[in-house]
Coordinates of C-alpha atoms in Angstrom, one line a residue:
M1 CA 0.0 0.0 0.0
D2 CA 1.5 3.4 -1.0
D3 CA 1.7 6.4 1.3
A4 CA -0.8 8.4 -0.7
V5 CA -3.5 5.8 -0.2
T6 CA -2.8 5.6 3.5
A7 CA -2.8 9.4 3.8
D8 CA -6.2 9.7 2.0
A9 CA -7.6 7.0 4.2
A10 CA -6.4 8.8 7.4
R11 CA -7.9 12.1 6.3
A12 CA -11.3 10.3 5.8
A13 CA -11.2 9.2 9.4
T14 CA -11.1 12.8 10.7
G15 CA -13.8 14.2 8.3
L16 CA -16.9 12.4 9.5
I17 CA -20.3 14.1 9.8
P18 CA -22.1 13.8 12.2
Q19 CA -19.1 13.5 14.5
P20 CA -18.9 10.1 16.2
R21 CA -18.8 9.9 20.0
D22 CA -15.3 8.3 20.1
T23 CA -12.9 8.0 17.1
R24 CA -9.5 6.4 17.5
P25 CA -7.4 6.3 14.3
E26 CA -4.7 3.7 14.0
N27 CA -1.9 3.0 11.5
G28 CA -2.6 1.7 8.0
A29 CA -5.7 0.9 6.1
F30 CA -7.8 -1.9 4.8
L31 CA -8.0 -2.3 1.0
L32 CA -11.3 -3.5 -0.5
G33 CA -10.8 -5.7 -3.5
P34 CA -12.8 -7.9 -6.0
A35 CA -12.7 -10.8 -3.6
T36 CA -13.7 -8.9 -0.4
V37 CA -16.7 -10.7 1.0
L38 CA -19.6 -9.5 3.1
D39 CA -20.4 -11.6 6.2
A40 CA -23.9 -10.5 7.3
G41 CA -25.2 -12.0 10.6
P42 CA -28.9 -12.3 11.5
G43 CA -30.6 -8.9 11.7
T44 CA -28.2 -7.2 9.3
E45 CA -29.6 -8.4 6.0
T46 CA -31.0 -5.0 5.0
T47 CA -27.7 -3.3 5.8
A48 CA -25.9 -5.8 3.7
A49 CA -28.3 -5.2 0.8
W50 CA -27.8 -1.5 1.2
L51 CA -24.0 -1.8 1.1
R52 CA -24.1 -3.9 -2.1
G53 CA -26.5 -1.4 -3.7
T54 CA -24.6 1.7 -2.8
V55 CA -20.9 1.0 -1.9
G56 CA -21.0 -2.0 -4.3
A57 CA -22.3 0.2 -7.1
A58 CA -19.9 3.1 -6.5
T59 CA -16.8 0.8 -6.2
G60 CA -17.8 -1.8 -8.8
L61 CA -17.0 -4.5 -6.2
P62 CA -19.5 -7.4 -5.9
L63 CA -19.1 -7.8 -2.1
P64 CA -20.4 -11.4 -2.3
P65 CA -21.6 -13.3 0.8
G66 CA -18.9 -15.3 2.7
S67 CA -17.1 -15.6 5.9
A68 CA -13.5 -15.1 4.6
G69 CA -11.8 -13.8 1.5
T70 CA -10.5 -16.2 -1.1
G71 CA -6.9 -14.9 -0.6
P72 CA -4.8 -13.8 2.4
D73 CA -5.2 -10.1 1.5
D74 CA -8.9 -10.1 0.4
G75 CA -10.5 -9.5 3.8
V76 CA -14.1 -9.5 5.0
I77 CA -16.7 -6.9 6.1
R78 CA -18.4 -8.5 9.0
L79 CA -21.8 -7.2 10.2
R80 CA -23.4 -8.3 13.5
V81 CA -26.1 -7.3 15.9
D82 CA -24.4 -7.5 19.2
A83 CA -26.0 -7.7 22.7
D84 CA -23.0 -6.0 24.5
T85 CA -23.2 -3.1 22.1
A86 CA -26.9 -2.8 22.7
D87 CA -26.3 -2.7 26.5
A88 CA -23.6 -0.1 26.2
L89 CA -24.9 2.1 23.3
G90 CA -28.5 1.3 22.7
P91 CA -30.2 -0.1 19.6
E92 CA -28.9 2.7 17.3
G93 CA -25.4 2.6 18.6
Y94 CA -22.5 0.8 16.8
R95 CA -18.9 -0.2 17.1
L96 CA -16.8 -0.1 14.0
T97 CA -13.3 -1.6 13.9
V98 CA -11.2 -1.4 10.7
G99 CA -7.9 -3.4 10.6
H100 CA -5.6 -4.6 7.9
T101 CA -7.6 -7.7 7.2
G102 CA -11.1 -6.3 7.3
V103 CA -14.0 -4.5 8.9
T104 CA -16.1 -5.5 11.9
L105 CA -19.3 -3.6 12.4
L106 CA -21.3 -4.4 15.6
G107 CA -24.7 -2.7 16.0
G108 CA -26.8 -2.5 19.1
G109 CA -29.7 -3.4 16.8
A110 CA -30.4 -3.5 13.1
A111 CA -30.5 0.3 13.0
G112 CA -27.1 0.6 14.7
T113 CA -25.6 -1.6 12.1
F114 CA -27.1 0.5 9.4
W115 CA -25.8 3.8 10.9
G116 CA -22.3 2.2 11.2
A117 CA -22.5 1.3 7.5
Q118 CA -23.1 5.0 6.7
T119 CA -19.9 5.8 8.6
L120 CA -18.1 3.1 6.6
R121 CA -19.2 4.7 3.3
Q122 CA -17.9 8.1 4.5
L123 CA -14.6 6.5 5.4
L124 CA -14.2 5.3 1.8
G125 CA -14.2 8.8 0.5
P126 CA -16.6 11.0 -1.5
D127 CA -16.6 8.8 -4.6
A128 CA -18.2 6.0 -2.6
H129 CA -21.3 8.2 -2.7
R130 CA -21.6 8.0 -6.5
R131 CA -23.8 5.5 -8.4
A132 CA -21.1 4.0 -10.6
P133 CA -17.3 3.7 -10.4
L134 CA -15.3 6.5 -11.9
R135 CA -12.0 4.6 -12.3
P136 CA -12.2 0.8 -12.7
G137 CA -9.4 -0.8 -10.8
H138 CA -9.2 2.0 -8.2
R139 CA -8.0 0.8 -4.8
W140 CA -10.6 1.6 -2.2
A141 CA -9.0 2.1 1.2
V142 CA -10.7 2.2 4.6
P143 CA -8.5 3.8 7.3
A144 CA -7.6 1.7 10.3
V145 CA -9.8 3.1 13.0
R146 CA -11.9 2.2 16.0
I147 CA -15.2 4.1 16.3
E148 CA -17.8 3.9 19.1
D149 CA -20.9 5.9 18.4
A150 CA -24.6 6.4 19.4
P151 CA -27.1 9.2 18.9
R152 CA -28.0 11.8 21.4
F153 CA -31.7 11.9 20.4
A154 CA -34.2 9.2 19.4
W155 CA -36.1 11.7 17.1
R156 CA -33.8 13.2 14.5
G157 CA -36.0 14.5 11.8
M158 CA -36.8 16.7 8.9
M159 CA -40.3 18.0 8.0
L160 CA -40.8 18.2 4.3
D161 CA -43.8 20.3 3.0
V162 CA -45.0 18.6 -0.2
A163 CA -48.4 20.5 -0.1
R164 CA -47.2 23.9 -1.2
H165 CA -45.0 22.6 -3.9
F166 CA -45.4 18.9 -4.8
L167 CA -42.3 16.8 -4.8
P168 CA -42.8 13.7 -7.0
K169 CA -42.2 10.3 -5.5
D170 CA -38.7 9.9 -6.8
G171 CA -37.7 13.1 -5.1
V172 CA -39.0 11.9 -1.8
L173 CA -37.0 8.6 -2.2
R174 CA -33.9 10.7 -2.9
Y175 CA -34.5 12.7 0.2
L176 CA -34.8 9.6 2.3
D177 CA -31.3 8.6 1.0
L178 CA -30.0 12.0 2.0
L179 CA -31.6 11.8 5.4
A180 CA -30.0 8.3 5.9
A181 CA -26.6 9.6 4.8
H182 CA -26.8 12.1 7.7
K183 CA -28.2 9.6 10.3
L184 CA -31.5 11.3 10.5
N185 CA -34.4 8.8 11.2
V186 CA -37.7 10.7 10.9
L187 CA -39.3 12.1 7.7
H188 CA -42.3 14.2 8.8
L189 CA -44.3 14.5 5.6
H190 CA -46.7 17.5 5.4
L191 CA -49.3 16.0 3.1
T192 CA -52.3 18.4 3.2
D193 CA -52.7 22.2 3.3
D194 CA -54.7 25.0 1.7
Q195 CA -52.6 24.8 -1.5
G196 CA -53.0 21.1 -2.1
W197 CA -54.0 17.6 -0.9
R198 CA -51.2 15.1 -1.7
I199 CA -52.4 11.6 -0.6
E200 CA -54.9 9.4 -2.4
I201 CA -57.9 8.6 -0.1
E202 CA -60.0 6.0 -1.9
R203 CA -63.1 6.8 0.1
Y204 CA -63.0 10.4 -0.9
P205 CA -61.7 10.5 -4.5
K206 CA -62.3 14.3 -5.0
L207 CA -59.6 15.1 -2.5
T208 CA -57.1 14.3 -5.2
E209 CA -59.3 14.8 -8.3
A210 CA -60.0 18.4 -7.2
G211 CA -57.9 19.1 -4.1
A212 CA -54.5 18.1 -5.6
W213 CA -54.4 20.9 -8.2
R214 CA -54.4 24.7 -8.1
E215 CA -54.9 26.9 -11.2
R216 CA -51.9 29.1 -10.6
T217 CA -49.2 29.9 -8.0
K218 CA -48.0 33.0 -6.3
L219 CA -44.3 33.6 -7.2
G220 CA -42.3 34.7 -4.2
H221 CA -43.9 36.1 -1.0
R222 CA -47.6 36.6 -0.8
A223 CA -47.1 40.4 -1.4
S224 CA -45.4 39.8 -4.7
P225 CA -47.4 40.9 -7.8
L226 CA -46.1 38.0 -9.8
W227 CA -47.9 34.8 -10.7
D228 CA -47.0 31.5 -12.3
D229 CA -50.1 30.9 -14.4
R230 CA -49.4 27.2 -15.0
P231 CA -51.5 24.7 -13.0
H232 CA -49.5 23.1 -10.2
G233 CA -50.2 19.8 -8.4
G234 CA -49.8 16.1 -8.0
Y235 CA -50.4 13.5 -5.3
Y236 CA -49.1 10.1 -4.1
T237 CA -51.1 7.1 -4.9
Q238 CA -51.5 4.6 -2.0
D239 CA -49.0 2.4 -3.7
D240 CA -46.6 5.3 -3.9
I241 CA -47.0 5.8 -0.2
R242 CA -46.4 2.1 0.5
E243 CA -43.2 2.3 -1.6
I244 CA -42.0 5.4 0.2
V245 CA -42.7 3.8 3.6
A246 CA -41.0 0.6 2.7
Y247 CA -38.0 2.5 1.2
A248 CA -37.7 4.5 4.4
A249 CA -38.0 1.4 6.7
A250 CA -35.1 -0.3 4.9
R251 CA -33.1 2.8 5.9
H252 CA -34.5 2.8 9.5
I253 CA -36.4 6.0 8.9
S254 CA -40.0 6.5 10.2
V255 CA -42.3 8.4 8.0
V256 CA -44.7 10.5 10.1
P257 CA -47.8 11.7 8.1
E258 CA -49.4 15.1 8.7
I259 CA -53.1 15.6 8.0
D260 CA -53.8 19.2 9.0
I261 CA -56.9 20.1 11.0
P262 CA -58.9 22.3 11.6
G263 CA -57.1 25.1 9.8
H264 CA -55.0 24.8 6.6
S265 CA -57.9 22.9 5.1
Q266 CA -59.0 24.9 2.0
A267 CA -57.9 22.2 -0.4
A268 CA -60.2 19.7 1.4
I269 CA -63.1 22.2 1.5
A270 CA -62.6 22.9 -2.2
A271 CA -63.1 19.2 -2.9
Y272 CA -65.9 18.7 -0.3
P273 CA -67.6 22.1 0.4
E274 CA -69.8 20.7 3.2
L275 CA -66.6 20.5 5.4
G276 CA -66.5 24.3 5.6
N277 CA -68.6 26.9 7.5
T278 CA -71.4 27.0 5.0
D279 CA -73.5 29.4 7.1
V280 CA -70.8 32.1 6.9
I281 CA -69.4 31.8 3.3
D282 CA -70.3 30.1 0.0
T283 CA -67.9 27.2 0.3
N284 CA -68.9 26.0 -3.2
S285 CA -67.0 29.0 -4.6
L286 CA -63.7 28.0 -3.0
G287 CA -60.9 26.5 -5.1
V288 CA -57.5 25.2 -4.0
W289 CA -55.7 28.3 -2.7
D290 CA -53.1 29.8 -5.0
T291 CA -51.2 32.1 -2.6
W292 CA -49.5 31.9 0.8
G293 CA -50.2 32.9 4.3
V294 CA -52.8 32.1 7.0
N295 CA -56.1 31.1 5.4
P296 CA -59.4 32.1 7.0
N297 CA -61.3 29.1 5.6
V298 CA -61.3 26.4 8.3
L299 CA -63.3 23.3 9.0
A300 CA -66.7 23.6 10.5
P301 CA -67.1 22.0 13.9
T302 CA -69.5 19.3 12.8
D303 CA -69.9 15.7 13.4
N304 CA -69.7 15.2 9.7
A305 CA -66.2 16.8 9.6
L306 CA -65.1 14.4 12.4
R307 CA -66.5 11.4 10.5
F308 CA -64.9 12.6 7.3
Y309 CA -61.4 12.8 8.8
E310 CA -61.9 9.5 10.7
G311 CA -62.4 8.0 7.3
V312 CA -59.2 9.7 6.0
L313 CA -57.2 8.5 9.0
E314 CA -58.4 4.9 8.7
E315 CA -56.7 4.8 5.3
V316 CA -53.7 6.8 6.5
L317 CA -53.1 4.4 9.4
A318 CA -53.3 1.4 7.0
L319 CA -50.4 3.0 5.0
F320 CA -48.2 4.4 7.7
P321 CA -47.0 2.2 10.6
S322 CA -45.5 5.2 12.4
R323 CA -46.6 5.4 16.1
F324 CA -47.1 9.1 15.7
V325 CA -49.6 10.8 13.4
H326 CA -49.3 14.6 13.1
M327 CA -52.6 16.4 13.0
G328 CA -51.3 20.0 12.5
G329 CA -53.5 22.2 14.7
D330 CA -51.6 25.4 13.8
E331 CA -52.7 28.8 12.5
C332 CA -56.4 28.3 12.8
P333 CA -58.2 31.7 12.5
K334 CA -61.4 31.7 14.5
D335 CA -63.2 34.5 12.6
Q336 CA -65.6 32.2 10.8
W337 CA -66.5 30.3 14.0
R338 CA -67.2 33.7 15.7
A339 CA -69.5 34.6 12.8
S340 CA -71.1 31.1 12.6
S341 CA -74.4 30.6 14.5
Y342 CA -73.8 26.9 14.2
A343 CA -70.3 27.1 15.7
Q344 CA -71.5 29.3 18.5
A345 CA -74.3 26.8 19.3
R346 CA -71.7 24.0 19.2
I347 CA -69.5 25.8 21.7
E348 CA -72.6 26.1 24.0
E349 CA -73.6 22.4 23.4
L350 CA -70.1 21.1 24.0
G351 CA -69.4 23.4 27.0
V352 CA -66.0 24.3 25.7
G353 CA -66.2 28.0 26.6
D354 CA -64.9 29.7 23.4
E355 CA -63.4 29.3 20.0
D356 CA -60.0 28.2 21.5
G357 CA -61.9 25.5 23.3
L358 CA -63.5 24.4 20.1
Q359 CA -60.1 23.9 18.4
S360 CA -59.1 21.9 21.5
W361 CA -62.2 19.8 21.1
F362 CA -61.1 19.0 17.5
I363 CA -57.7 17.9 18.7
R364 CA -58.8 16.0 21.8
H365 CA -61.3 14.0 19.6
F366 CA -58.5 12.7 17.4
D367 CA -56.1 12.3 20.3
R368 CA -58.6 9.8 21.7
W369 CA -59.4 8.3 18.4
L370 CA -55.8 7.6 17.6
A371 CA -55.0 6.4 21.1
D372 CA -57.8 3.8 20.7
R373 CA -56.0 2.4 17.7
G374 CA -52.6 2.3 19.4
R375 CA -51.2 5.5 17.9
R376 CA -50.2 8.9 19.3
L377 CA -51.2 12.3 18.2
I378 CA -48.5 15.0 17.7
G379 CA -49.3 18.5 16.7
W380 CA -47.9 22.0 16.4
D381 CA -47.7 24.0 19.6
E382 CA -51.1 25.7 19.1
I383 CA -52.7 22.5 20.4
L384 CA -51.7 23.9 23.8
E385 CA -54.4 26.6 23.3
G386 CA -57.7 25.7 25.0
G387 CA -56.1 22.9 26.9
L388 CA -53.5 20.3 25.9
A389 CA -54.9 17.0 24.7
P390 CA -54.0 14.2 27.1
G391 CA -51.3 12.0 25.7
A392 CA -50.5 14.3 22.8
A393 CA -47.0 15.3 21.9
V394 CA -46.0 18.8 20.7
S395 CA -43.9 20.0 17.8
S396 CA -42.6 23.3 19.3
W397 CA -42.3 25.6 16.3
R398 CA -43.1 29.2 17.4
G399 CA -40.0 29.1 19.7
Y400 CA -39.0 27.2 22.7
A401 CA -41.9 28.3 24.9
G402 CA -44.5 25.8 23.8
G403 CA -42.1 22.9 24.2
I404 CA -41.1 24.1 27.7
A405 CA -44.7 24.4 28.7
A406 CA -45.5 20.9 27.3
A407 CA -42.5 19.3 28.9
R408 CA -43.2 20.8 32.3
A409 CA -46.7 19.4 32.0
G410 CA -45.3 15.9 31.3
H411 CA -45.9 15.8 27.5
D412 CA -43.3 14.7 25.0
V413 CA -41.8 17.4 22.7
V414 CA -40.0 17.6 19.4
M415 CA -38.1 20.9 19.3
C416 CA -38.2 22.7 15.9
P417 CA -38.3 26.5 16.7
E418 CA -38.7 28.6 13.6
Q419 CA -36.1 31.1 14.7
Q420 CA -33.4 28.4 14.7
V421 CA -34.2 25.5 12.3
Y422 CA -36.6 26.6 9.7
L423 CA -34.6 26.0 6.6
D424 CA -36.8 28.1 4.4
H425 CA -35.2 31.1 6.2
R426 CA -32.4 32.8 4.3
Q427 CA -28.8 31.8 4.7
H428 CA -27.2 35.2 4.2
D429 CA -28.2 38.9 4.1
G430 CA -26.7 39.5 0.7
P431 CA -28.8 40.7 -2.2
D432 CA -28.3 37.5 -4.3
E433 CA -30.1 35.2 -1.9
P434 CA -33.1 33.7 -3.8
V435 CA -36.5 34.9 -2.5
P436 CA -35.1 35.8 1.0
I437 CA -37.5 34.7 3.8
G438 CA -37.2 35.3 7.5
Y439 CA -34.1 35.7 9.6
V440 CA -30.5 35.0 8.5
R441 CA -29.7 31.5 9.7
T442 CA -26.2 30.5 8.6
L443 CA -24.5 27.2 8.8
E444 CA -22.9 28.3 12.0
D445 CA -26.2 29.4 13.5
V446 CA -27.7 26.0 12.9
Y447 CA -24.5 24.3 14.3
R448 CA -25.0 26.3 17.5
F449 CA -28.7 25.4 17.9
E450 CA -29.4 23.6 21.2
P451 CA -32.6 21.6 21.3
V452 CA -32.9 21.3 25.1
P453 CA -33.7 24.6 26.8
P454 CA -31.7 25.2 30.0
Q455 CA -34.9 26.1 31.9
L456 CA -35.9 22.4 32.0
T457 CA -35.0 20.1 34.9
P458 CA -33.4 16.8 34.0
E459 CA -36.8 15.1 34.5
Q460 CA -38.5 17.6 32.2
A461 CA -35.7 17.4 29.6
A462 CA -36.3 13.7 29.3
H463 CA -39.6 14.6 27.5
V464 CA -37.6 16.2 24.7
L465 CA -37.8 13.3 22.2
G466 CA -35.5 15.1 19.9
T467 CA -35.5 17.7 17.2
Q468 CA -36.3 18.3 13.6
A469 CA -35.5 20.9 10.9
N470 CA -38.6 22.1 9.0
V471 CA -38.7 22.8 5.3
W472 CA -41.7 24.9 4.1
T473 CA -41.8 25.0 0.3
E474 CA -43.8 28.1 -0.6
V475 CA -40.8 29.6 -2.4
M476 CA -39.2 26.2 -3.4
E477 CA -40.7 25.4 -6.7
T478 CA -38.1 23.0 -7.9
P479 CA -35.9 20.2 -6.4
Q480 CA -32.9 22.5 -7.0
R481 CA -34.4 25.2 -4.9
L482 CA -35.2 22.7 -2.2
D483 CA -31.6 21.5 -2.2
Y484 CA -30.3 25.1 -1.9
Q485 CA -32.3 25.8 1.2
V486 CA -31.7 22.5 2.9
F487 CA -28.0 22.0 2.3
P488 CA -25.5 22.4 3.7
R489 CA -27.4 23.4 6.8
L490 CA -29.0 20.0 7.2
A491 CA -25.5 18.6 7.8
A492 CA -25.0 20.9 10.7
F493 CA -28.4 20.1 12.0
A494 CA -27.7 16.3 11.8
E495 CA -24.6 16.7 14.0
V496 CA -26.7 18.7 16.5
A497 CA -29.3 15.9 16.5
W498 CA -26.8 13.0 16.7
S499 CA -23.7 14.0 18.4
E500 CA -23.0 14.8 22.1
L501 CA -21.9 18.4 21.7
P502 CA -20.8 21.0 24.2
P503 CA -22.9 24.1 25.0
P504 CA -23.5 26.2 21.9
A505 CA -20.9 28.9 22.6
E506 CA -18.2 26.2 23.2
R507 CA -18.8 24.2 20.0
D508 CA -15.8 23.7 17.7
H509 CA -17.3 25.5 14.7
A510 CA -13.8 25.8 13.1
G511 CA -13.4 22.0 13.4
F512 CA -16.8 21.5 11.9
T513 CA -15.9 23.8 9.0
R514 CA -12.8 21.7 8.3
R515 CA -14.9 18.5 8.3
M516 CA -17.4 20.2 6.0
A517 CA -14.7 20.6 3.3
A518 CA -14.7 16.8 2.9
H519 CA -18.5 16.7 3.2
Y520 CA -19.1 19.1 0.3
A521 CA -17.3 16.6 -1.9
R522 CA -19.8 13.9 -0.7
L523 CA -22.7 16.3 -1.4
D524 CA -21.2 16.9 -4.9
A525 CA -21.0 13.1 -5.5
L526 CA -24.7 12.7 -4.3
G527 CA -25.8 15.4 -6.8
V528 CA -27.0 17.9 -4.1
D529 CA -27.4 21.5 -5.4
Y530 CA -26.3 23.0 -2.1
R531 CA -25.5 26.7 -1.3
P532 CA -21.8 27.1 -1.8
P533 CA -19.9 28.7 1.1
G534 CA -19.1 31.7 -1.2
G535 CA -22.8 32.4 -2.0
P536 CA -25.3 31.4 -4.6
L537 CA -24.1 30.5 -8.1
P538 CA -25.8 32.5 -11.0
W539 CA -28.4 29.8 -11.7
Q540 CA -29.3 29.6 -8.0
R541 CA -30.4 33.2 -7.7
R542 CA -34.0 34.4 -8.3
P543 CA -33.7 38.1 -9.3
G544 CA -36.9 40.1 -9.1
L545 CA -38.9 37.8 -6.8
L546 CA -40.1 39.5 -3.7
G547 CA -39.2 37.8 -0.4
R548 CA -39.9 38.6 3.3
P549 CA -36.6 39.2 5.0
I550 CA -36.6 39.9 8.7
E551 CA -33.6 41.9 10.0
G552 CA -31.7 41.4 13.2
S553 CA -31.1 38.4 15.3
P554 CA -34.1 36.1 16.0
P555 CA -35.7 36.3 19.4
N556 CA -35.0 33.5 21.8
V557 CA -38.7 32.8 22.7

């Protein structure tokens, strides 16, 4: 083995993202060759298949099954689920040992083995993230190293809004691969909103026949005078959803569906006008909304609306095995309920006090309904208004306050404050940022995000299941725009979610920046159209499209 191969391998061991808990480089490297075999123990079969499909494709090596190479230098990649590793590091933890004769990867569970395999691919260098070999006969070196690793949080997620701009199925599968490459394990899929309904419901075909398409789309912020006059839409068939869920499961990712109620519902009302407040507005005149913002058209508080969404959820539960089902609950204006004689009579009949109580009644109903079927409701922090539904978990988006209140009350929390980890917010204050939205949130800002507020006691902090970055797509009309907003910041977020980092002010951002130099090459190999460190490339800009920049530092609320 020549010195250049050894040096390249050693550099790979120090450029890992997210940063492992303990990394101990050693001398030398292991060279993969045509006769290197893959010895997959029970419980590691999906990881072995993934390695052959990704590393095998990138290297051109077959990685056949076996317990030893055919020659003394061929070596073996050994995969095992290991009880001692599980006891020490949990089911998602792993121990990776690379020596001169091969690789041993011990996972605390099947997921741990898979996350260790992601580390192994990073150790092979950026070209191991391609789909075909660049140089046949290239020697693939893995640096000799011992790594012990486990995640900080059980919920490490990204929320992807496919309602505002539809992302076809292949794009969702691609993002599942990108999440897996960063050891993220939850895809929160925002499937319904005012601007589109994205999941086939066989009982209610008009949800996709009418609700999945809008006639035109606002370009830029809602105050922009510009429109894209082309119809926009699309939806996932139930077989598409089954494929997405299965693809995610093979990568140890849970897909959490979101069906938004009682606000953000105009697409559903456009398809089935009886769902709206018919004594206040002519719901038959409503179409799928073509602009952005908070919509006044919300569900009517009728038993018919409850039965309708129970029917929707029966099909959703059959498709998604996720324990959690997200029911939205955010940004529900109460004006129509205040004007509705039916809604006011309903408040009196139910004894819920006011319109906030009526929203709580919606959420509590589905909290009980889901619990009766072995599932858990999670919603945006507005579900705290009017009383928190028993057993519900909270996605704390308006800041930390909702999550703090929920954790103190004994409810589980996913921290996703908009001021910190909304990836639709702009990355720089320069004039070339495309459709600038919100506060400036740089790569360093995301790296210094801390999901657990210091106000919580250790017992309360245990209710923080984890964290997720949210990606709202009002101004992300193409996969390229989506990539630009998400990356490279998702790499920093992934390290926050996975690694045991010091307090924000003490984090080694310079060291992270050095490791990102290697990671940009991986993103290039994966075909990610990320924002370069020097700013947007000419084709990434959107001159003339009005945004909504907010100046100054975001409040810590």
